[in-house]
Coordinates of C-alpha atoms in Angstrom, one line a residue:
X212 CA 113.2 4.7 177.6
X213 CA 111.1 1.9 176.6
X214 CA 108.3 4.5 175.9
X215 CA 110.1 6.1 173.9
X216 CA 111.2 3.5 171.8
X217 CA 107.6 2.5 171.6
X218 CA 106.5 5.5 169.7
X219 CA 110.0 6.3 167.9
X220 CA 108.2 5.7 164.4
X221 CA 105.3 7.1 165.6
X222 CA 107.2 10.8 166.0
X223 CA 109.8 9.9 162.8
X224 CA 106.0 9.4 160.6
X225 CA 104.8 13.0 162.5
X226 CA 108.2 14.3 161.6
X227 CA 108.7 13.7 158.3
X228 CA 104.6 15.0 157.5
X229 CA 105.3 18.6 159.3
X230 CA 108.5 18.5 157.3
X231 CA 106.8 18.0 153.7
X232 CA 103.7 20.1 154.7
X233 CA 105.9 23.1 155.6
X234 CA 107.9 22.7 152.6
X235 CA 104.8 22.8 150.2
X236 CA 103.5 25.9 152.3
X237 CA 107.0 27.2 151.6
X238 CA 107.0 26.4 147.5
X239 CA 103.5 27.7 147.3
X240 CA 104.5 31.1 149.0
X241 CA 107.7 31.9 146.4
X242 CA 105.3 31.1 143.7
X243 CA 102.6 33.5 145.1
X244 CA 105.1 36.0 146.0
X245 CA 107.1 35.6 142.1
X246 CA 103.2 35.5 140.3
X247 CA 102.8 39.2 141.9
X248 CA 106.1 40.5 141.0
X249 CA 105.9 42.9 137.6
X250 CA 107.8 41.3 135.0
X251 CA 110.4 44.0 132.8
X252 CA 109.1 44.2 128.9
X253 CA 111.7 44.6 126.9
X254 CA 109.9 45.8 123.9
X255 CA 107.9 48.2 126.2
X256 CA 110.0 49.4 128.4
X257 CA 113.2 51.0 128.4
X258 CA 115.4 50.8 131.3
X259 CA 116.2 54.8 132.5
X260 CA 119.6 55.7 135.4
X261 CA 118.2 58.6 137.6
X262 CA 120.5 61.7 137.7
X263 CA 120.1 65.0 139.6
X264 CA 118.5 67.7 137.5
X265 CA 116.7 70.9 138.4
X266 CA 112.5 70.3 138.0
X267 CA 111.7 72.8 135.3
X268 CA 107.8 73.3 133.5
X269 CA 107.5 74.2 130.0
X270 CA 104.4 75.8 128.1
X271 CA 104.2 76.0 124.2
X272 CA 102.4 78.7 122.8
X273 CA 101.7 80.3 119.2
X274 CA 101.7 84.2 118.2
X275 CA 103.4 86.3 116.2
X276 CA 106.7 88.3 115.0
X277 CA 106.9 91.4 115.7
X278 CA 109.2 94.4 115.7
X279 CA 109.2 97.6 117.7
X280 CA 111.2 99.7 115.6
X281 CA 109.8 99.5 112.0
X282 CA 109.1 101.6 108.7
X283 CA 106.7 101.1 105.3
X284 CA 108.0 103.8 102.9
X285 CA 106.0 104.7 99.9
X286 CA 106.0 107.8 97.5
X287 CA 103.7 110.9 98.1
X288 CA 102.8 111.3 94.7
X289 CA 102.2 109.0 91.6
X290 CA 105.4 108.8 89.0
X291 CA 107.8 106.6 86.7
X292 CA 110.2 104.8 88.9
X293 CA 113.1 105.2 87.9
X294 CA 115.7 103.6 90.6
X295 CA 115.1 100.8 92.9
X296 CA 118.9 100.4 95.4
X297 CA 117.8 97.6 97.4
X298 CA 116.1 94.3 97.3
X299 CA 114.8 91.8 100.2
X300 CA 117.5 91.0 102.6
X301 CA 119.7 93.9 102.3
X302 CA 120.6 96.0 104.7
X303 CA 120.6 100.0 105.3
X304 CA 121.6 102.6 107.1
X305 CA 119.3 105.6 108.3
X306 CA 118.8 108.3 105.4
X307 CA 120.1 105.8 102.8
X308 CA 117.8 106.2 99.4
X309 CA 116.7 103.6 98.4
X310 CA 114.5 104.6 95.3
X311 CA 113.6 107.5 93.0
X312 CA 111.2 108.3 90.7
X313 CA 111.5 110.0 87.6
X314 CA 112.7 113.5 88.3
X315 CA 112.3 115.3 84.7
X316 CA 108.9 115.9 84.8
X317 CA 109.1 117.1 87.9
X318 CA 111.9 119.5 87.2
X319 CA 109.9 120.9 84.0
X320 CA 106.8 121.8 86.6
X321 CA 109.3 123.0 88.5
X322 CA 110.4 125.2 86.0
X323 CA 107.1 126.3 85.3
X324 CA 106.1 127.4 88.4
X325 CA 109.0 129.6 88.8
X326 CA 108.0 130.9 85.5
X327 CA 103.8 131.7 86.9
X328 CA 106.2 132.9 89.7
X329 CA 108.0 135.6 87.7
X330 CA 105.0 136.6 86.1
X331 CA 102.8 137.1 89.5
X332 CA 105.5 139.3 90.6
X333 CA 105.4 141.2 87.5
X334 CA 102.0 141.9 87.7
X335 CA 102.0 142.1 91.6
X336 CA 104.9 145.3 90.8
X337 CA 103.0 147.0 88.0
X338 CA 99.5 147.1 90.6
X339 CA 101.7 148.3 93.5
X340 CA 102.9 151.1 90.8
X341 CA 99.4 152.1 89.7
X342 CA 98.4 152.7 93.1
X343 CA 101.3 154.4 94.2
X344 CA 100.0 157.8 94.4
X345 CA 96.8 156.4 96.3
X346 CA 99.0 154.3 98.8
X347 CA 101.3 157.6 99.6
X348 CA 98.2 159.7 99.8
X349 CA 96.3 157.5 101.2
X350 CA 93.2 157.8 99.4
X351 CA 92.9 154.1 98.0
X352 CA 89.3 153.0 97.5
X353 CA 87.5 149.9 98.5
X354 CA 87.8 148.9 94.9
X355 CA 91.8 150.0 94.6
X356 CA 92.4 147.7 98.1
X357 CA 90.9 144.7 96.9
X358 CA 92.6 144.8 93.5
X359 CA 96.4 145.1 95.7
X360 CA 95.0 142.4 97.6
X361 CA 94.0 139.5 95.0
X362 CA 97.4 141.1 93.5
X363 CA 99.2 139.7 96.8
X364 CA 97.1 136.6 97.0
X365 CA 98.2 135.8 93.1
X366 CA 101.9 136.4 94.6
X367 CA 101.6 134.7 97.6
X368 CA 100.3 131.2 95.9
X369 CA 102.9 131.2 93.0
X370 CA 105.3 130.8 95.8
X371 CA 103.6 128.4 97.4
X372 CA 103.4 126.3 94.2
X373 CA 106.7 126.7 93.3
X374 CA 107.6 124.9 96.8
X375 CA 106.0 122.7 96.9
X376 CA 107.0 121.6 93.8
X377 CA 110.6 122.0 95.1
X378 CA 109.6 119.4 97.6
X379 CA 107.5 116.9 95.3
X380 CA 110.7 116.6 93.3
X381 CA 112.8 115.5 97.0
X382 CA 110.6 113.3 98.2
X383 CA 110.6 111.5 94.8
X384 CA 113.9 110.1 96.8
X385 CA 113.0 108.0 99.6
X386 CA 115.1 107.7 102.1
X387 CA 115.3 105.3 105.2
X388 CA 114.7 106.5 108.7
X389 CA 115.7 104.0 110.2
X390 CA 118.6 101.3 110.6
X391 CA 117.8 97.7 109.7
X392 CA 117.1 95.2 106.9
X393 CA 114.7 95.6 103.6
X394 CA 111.8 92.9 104.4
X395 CA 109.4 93.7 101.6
X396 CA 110.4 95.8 98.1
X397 CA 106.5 95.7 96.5
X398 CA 108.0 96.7 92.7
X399 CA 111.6 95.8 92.6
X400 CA 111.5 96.6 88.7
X401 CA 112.5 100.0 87.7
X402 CA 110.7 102.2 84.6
X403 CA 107.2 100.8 85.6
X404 CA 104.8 103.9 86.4
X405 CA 103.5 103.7 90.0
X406 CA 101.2 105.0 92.5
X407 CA 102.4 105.6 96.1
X408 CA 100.0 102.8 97.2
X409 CA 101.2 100.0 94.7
X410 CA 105.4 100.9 95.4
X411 CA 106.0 100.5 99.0
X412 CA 109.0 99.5 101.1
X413 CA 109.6 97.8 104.4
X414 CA 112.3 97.7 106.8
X415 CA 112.8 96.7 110.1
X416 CA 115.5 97.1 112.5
X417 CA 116.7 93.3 113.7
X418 CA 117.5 94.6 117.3
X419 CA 114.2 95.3 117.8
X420 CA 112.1 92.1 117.2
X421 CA 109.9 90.5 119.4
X422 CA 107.7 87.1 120.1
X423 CA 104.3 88.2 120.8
X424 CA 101.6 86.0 122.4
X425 CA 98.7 85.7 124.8
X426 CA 98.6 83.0 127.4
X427 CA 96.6 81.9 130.0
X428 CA 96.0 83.5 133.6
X429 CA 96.7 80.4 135.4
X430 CA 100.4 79.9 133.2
X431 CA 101.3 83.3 133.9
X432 CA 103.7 81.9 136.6

């Protein structure tokens, strides 16, 4: 007992030291531990709350509008336009005209083919009656055949002109083949003499577009 109180403020001094030194180990540990500790920047950055969504991977890529079901109309033959029934954004049906050249001239060739016509068949009847006797008998010469046969020819081509004339003067109408919407009218203004490579039309058919573009092997999943 006496020992003890001998060396009372011996272990109170001891004490006390392992107290303060454990205490400044302590202090110098939370400062350590609040130095390493990433402060939040406000200004930099923003403060996001996770929620469940399905992982998806995007790629952006560049090409071009297409359509698969498409038509550029222009007229066969040069001409005086004369109608234009549509303009950029309208729509139309298939076999809808759309515009028309000027039909008069056309008509008068018409009209004068059928006239070469006539006359070919009058000449083509008054050979086939000069060699009548020779055809019946048949005693025609070399000379007689080749005369029926230019006479046929002359026959022959005067029909031939007179349709396709017929035909010049309906495809001075053109005429949609397709369903869909005007996209390009080249000469909207009518009375302005044309060729068929400085009058066309385009249409396309809406249903039908498409996005078309190449990408990479290793995207292609």
């Amino acid at each position: 007992m006496s020992f003890f109180k001998k060396h009372l403020k011996k272990i109170i001094i001891i004490f006390i030291i392992l107290l303060v030194s454990g205490f400044g180990v302590y202090r110098a540990n939370a400062k350590t531990k609040t130095s390493e500790t990433p402060k939040f920047d406000v200004k930099k950055e923003t403060v996001v709350s996770p929620k469940k969504e399905t992982i998806k991977e995007e790629i952006t890529l560049t090409g071009s509008v297409d359509a698969a079901t498409k038509a550029n109309l222009q007229f066969q033959t040069s001409g005086q336009l004369a109608w234009v029934g549509v303009k950029v954004g309208d729509k139309v049906k298939k076999y809808q005209a759309i515009a028309s050249l000027n039909k008069e001239i056309l008509k008068k060739q018409l009209q004068a083919d059928f006239n070469n016509y006539r006359s070919a068949l009058a000449t083509f009847d008054d050979t086939q009656d000069d060699y009548k006797t020779e055809k019946d008998n048949l005693t025609l010469t070399d000379d007689m055949k080749r005369i029926l046969v230019r006479s046929q020819n002359t026959l022959d081509n005067s029909v031939i002109n007179y349709e396709l004339q017929d035909l010049t003067i309906k495809y001075a109408t053109l005429t949609s083949p397709i369903n869909g919407v005007v996209t390009d009218v080249e000469q909207p203004n009518s009375g302005t003499n044309i060729t068929p490579a400085s009058a066309s039309f385009s249409i396309i058919d809406p249903t039908s577009i498409y996005f078309k573009a190449q990408i990479d092997q290793e995207d292609v999943t």
